[in-house]
Amino acid sequence: MPLSRISSRGSGKKALGKDVLLSVTPAQQFIKVVNAELTSVLGGAASEITFKGRPTVIMLAGLQGSGKTTTTAKLALLLKKKGRNPFMVPADLARPAAVLQLEKLASEIKVDSFGVEGRKDPRDICREALRVARIKGYDTMLVDTAGRLHIDTALMDELKDLKEILSPSEILLVADAMTGQDAVATARGFDSAVGLTGVILTKLDSDARGGAALSMRMATGKPIKFAGTGEKIDCLEVFYPDRMAGRILDMGDVLTLVEKAQEAIDERNAVEIEKKIKKDTFTLEDFRLQLQQIKRMGSLDSILSMIPGFNSIKKAKGMDVNEKEITKVEAIISSMTMRERKNPDVLNASRRARIARGSGATVQDINRLIKQYGQMREMMKRFKKGGIKSLKNLLPV
Amino acid sequence: MGIADRLKARLARTHNAIMGGLESVLGKQSRKESLEALEEALIMADVGVKTSAEIADRLKDGFSGFWQREDLRDRLREEVLTILKDVESPLAVPSGQAPFVIMVLGVNGVGKTTTIGKLASRFVSEGRSVVLGAGDTFRAAAIEQLEVWGKRTGCPVIKHLHGGDPGAVAFDAVKSAMAKTTDVVILDTAGRLHTKVNLMEELKKITRVIKREIPLAPHENLLVVDASTGQNALNQVKLFNEAAGVTGIAVTKLDGTAKGGIIVPIAREFRIPIRFIGVGEGVDDLKEFNAREFAEALI
């Protein structure tokens, strides 16, 4: 609460002095100012990993259950995609099967991990792992540490020892975005013990609006470097303060949306689809391909939440996005022959019954899909003529 | 150290936060200021906006103008006790109704598997037979983590492969318990954010599978909530309750947080029994919830 007050005071002052531009409403102007203030409070520009030394050592620390092990693997994958050669070290011997968890994730993302083999002391593991990393020439070493409370002196001393042994270039605090103001005490505690270089915010795909980000940033002055946005192993993003400010204010995050789309959608394919829409030859097969591409971008909920205002629409209408519906639609279309996909008019009752059996759906589901497809084509015709307002009805909800 | 003192030591961070807040109330000169300061102190201790206002409102009666320290503390403790008493209802496992099925739910990282391990240990020490169901087939090594607890407590673990169907695991665990007349089935589930519709739907499916075998099961849907979460915990209780019907709550990690006050609005707003509190890493640190002990340690 005190932090949000400080921030609102700052914005208030800046907003007061401004002449309100004629083209925008005062409310819009105010949000713009608050947005700018939030962005600067959150750290201005994005801050990434500092690579230093061979290997660059990155330590991940945090409370129990914040998501350290999963995040270690996510970060390793992200760095691997950027051309680094990462090596993961499981130094959490406290939680049952934490080492095994990291090993399994390692084989899933095809990144090497250090074999702990009977070692009983994290210090011992870190020393040996560092030696192995140097010999084998890994350029980045990520160390997963055990969860601990910042008030647990014995465990914080262990963390200090690990820092001494590893001389890491990054010590990142992994923190749960749903944590409230307690996050401040945690961040301060870890920072004063080992000196943090940054924060990774996890579980940002929950209903947390990101207040914790604001608090931690203001309390410690340390940048938030990454954000976990989903359960899947590739759901870790570089943290952009301006985009987070947008999310906090429910202004959406169009930039990330565009980036995700660029990653997932084949451009030629998109041009092809556009042509089809223009010529009114958009078939169910095209629809299926599009669904696949959308799924590649991440969970529907996370995609839609980047659309400005969507969160408030969702709340107001109590709207829920159901991923399973998409899977069902895909199954139905996949159970059709190519001819049926291209020309749904041939779908008589016996064909529909066959498709229902093949896809595990009911005939009603199929009727509904065909009807929606018809409406969609209708919509596309209108959209072509410039009726952009009708677009929102296309959202699969 | 007696039990009460030990609990007090573990809840010290929340206790200090509340007491610190009350100090600011004592310094106020006017009646209005005192009441506002009290409400704010409660909100800061994560008692929640609604519940804090309610408590402040009730303390207003018979309030002359300023409080004596002890008087304020006693009255506040009584108010909190009244709220907590409402949800004090220990998990009772009736004999002769085997198997008693407990499904454990919660968001990621709240301590579900650890809580299951400690629960199993508690039941075993009471002389009950327990089977564990490894229903978290999503997270890497979650099955193995539960197996470690199975070994520690001597309880068999029913499991499928990583990525398997949690409903099928539930089915096998329940079937096995029925065949061997095991007293208690504790079913682990994957951590899921309460905002993910399809994952919440999955819980309904697991429940349906269990009900087909034992219509009254799961006898307990135990939601595990991390106390350090703060206000978001209320959303978690709300949405899990809507999706799966929560019959009991375990509040964990109370020793590490100054936000233990969250237990008060959870009790007030949902009136779902709080079965257990977690106040440390040891097996004995999962304690049966006792309203009076807790209120006295808190305030």
Tab-separated table of C-alpha atoms in Angstrom, chain A residues 1-2 5 63-66 70 94-98 100-102 104-105 108 147 149-152 155 176 178-182 185 203 205-208 229-232 299 301-302 314 320-324, chain B residues 13 40 43-44 46 107-110 114 138-142 144-146 148-149 152 162 191-199 201-202 226-232 235-236 239 253 255-259 281:
chain	number	residue	atom	x	y	z
A	1	MET	CA	0.000	0.000	0.000
A	2	PRO	CA	2.649	2.587	0.827
A	5	ARG	CA	0.862	5.660	-2.786
A	63	LEU	CA	11.578	-19.070	-1.183
A	64	GLN	CA	10.179	-22.594	-1.306
A	65	GLY	CA	7.674	-23.050	-4.070
A	66	SER	CA	8.513	-19.895	-6.016
A	70	THR	CA	11.339	-24.954	-13.413
A	94	ALA	CA	16.623	-30.406	0.610
A	95	ARG	CA	13.444	-31.043	-1.352
A	96	PRO	CA	12.834	-34.683	-2.247
A	97	ALA	CA	13.456	-35.374	-5.944
A	98	ALA	CA	14.451	-31.789	-6.771
A	100	LEU	CA	15.777	-35.597	-10.406
A	101	GLN	CA	13.323	-32.885	-11.480
A	102	LEU	CA	16.126	-30.763	-12.906
A	104	LYS	CA	14.404	-34.668	-16.255
A	105	LEU	CA	13.906	-31.104	-17.449
A	108	GLU	CA	13.585	-32.594	-22.103
A	147	GLY	CA	14.251	-22.938	-1.317
A	149	LEU	CA	13.328	-18.307	4.030
A	150	HIS	CA	15.427	-15.177	4.171
A	151	ILE	CA	15.156	-15.294	7.978
A	152	ASP	CA	16.732	-18.763	8.130
A	155	LEU	CA	20.495	-21.579	5.062
A	176	ASP	CA	6.053	-15.642	-7.167
A	178	MET	CA	1.054	-13.634	-6.609
A	179	THR	CA	2.948	-12.748	-3.454
A	180	GLY	CA	1.749	-9.490	-2.009
A	181	GLN	CA	3.766	-6.959	-0.056
A	182	ASP	CA	5.701	-9.788	1.607
A	185	ALA	CA	10.759	-8.272	2.808
A	203	LYS	CA	3.390	-17.337	-12.321
A	205	ASP	CA	-0.100	-16.000	-15.996
A	206	SER	CA	-2.221	-15.992	-12.831
A	207	ASP	CA	-4.589	-13.209	-11.878
A	208	ALA	CA	-1.690	-11.319	-10.291
A	229	THR	CA	4.145	-16.727	-18.178
A	230	GLY	CA	2.992	-20.340	-18.344
A	231	GLU	CA	3.524	-23.941	-17.376
A	232	LYS	CA	5.226	-24.914	-20.590
A	299	SER	CA	-2.190	-20.449	-24.009
A	301	ASP	CA	-5.783	-16.875	-22.088
A	302	SER	CA	-2.307	-15.384	-22.147
A	314	LYS	CA	-13.460	-10.745	-19.291
A	320	ASP	CA	-13.883	-17.845	-19.654
A	321	VAL	CA	-11.609	-19.026	-22.377
A	322	ASN	CA	-11.627	-22.738	-22.793
A	323	GLU	CA	-8.620	-24.275	-24.468
A	324	LYS	CA	-10.420	-27.579	-24.809
B	13	ARG	CA	6.578	-12.240	12.153
B	40	GLU	CA	-5.520	0.470	8.402
B	43	ILE	CA	-5.484	-4.142	6.391
B	44	MET	CA	-1.699	-3.916	6.492
B	46	ASP	CA	-3.518	-8.746	5.460
B	107	VAL	CA	-1.775	-23.641	-7.086
B	108	ASN	CA	1.841	-24.393	-7.960
B	109	GLY	CA	4.407	-24.281	-5.189
B	110	VAL	CA	2.156	-24.001	-2.133
B	114	THR	CA	5.027	-31.890	1.430
B	138	PHE	CA	2.519	-33.070	-15.146
B	139	ARG	CA	5.503	-31.666	-13.256
B	140	ALA	CA	8.836	-33.379	-13.798
B	141	ALA	CA	9.768	-35.693	-10.892
B	142	ALA	CA	6.590	-34.929	-8.919
B	144	GLU	CA	9.340	-39.402	-7.466
B	145	GLN	CA	8.970	-36.651	-4.867
B	146	LEU	CA	5.830	-38.346	-3.555
B	148	VAL	CA	10.278	-40.357	-1.309
B	149	TRP	CA	7.512	-39.487	1.140
B	152	ARG	CA	9.691	-42.254	4.620
B	162	HIS	CA	4.790	-38.983	-16.218
B	191	GLY	CA	-0.416	-27.581	-9.121
B	192	ARG	CA	-2.727	-25.421	-11.177
B	193	LEU	CA	-3.369	-21.715	-11.306
B	194	HIS	CA	-6.931	-21.049	-10.278
B	195	THR	CA	-7.412	-18.925	-13.385
B	196	LYS	CA	-6.900	-21.775	-15.875
B	197	VAL	CA	-10.327	-23.004	-16.824
B	198	ASN	CA	-9.314	-26.257	-18.465
B	199	LEU	CA	-7.137	-27.286	-15.532
B	201	GLU	CA	-12.209	-28.705	-15.359
B	202	GLU	CA	-9.717	-31.531	-14.986
B	226	ASP	CA	0.547	-20.499	0.922
B	227	ALA	CA	0.169	-17.881	3.683
B	228	SER	CA	2.803	-15.579	2.175
B	229	THR	CA	0.604	-15.120	-0.904
B	230	GLY	CA	-1.459	-12.460	0.821
B	231	GLN	CA	-4.733	-11.302	-0.692
B	232	ASN	CA	-4.488	-13.520	-3.769
B	235	ASN	CA	-9.169	-15.625	-5.039
B	236	GLN	CA	-7.622	-19.059	-4.884
B	239	LEU	CA	-12.143	-20.273	-7.569
B	253	LYS	CA	4.429	-21.464	5.360
B	255	ASP	CA	6.503	-19.276	9.807
B	256	GLY	CA	8.084	-17.356	6.964
B	257	THR	CA	5.642	-14.546	6.525
B	258	ALA	CA	4.296	-11.407	8.129
B	259	LYS	CA	1.060	-12.003	6.208
B	281	GLU	CA	9.765	-27.734	7.683
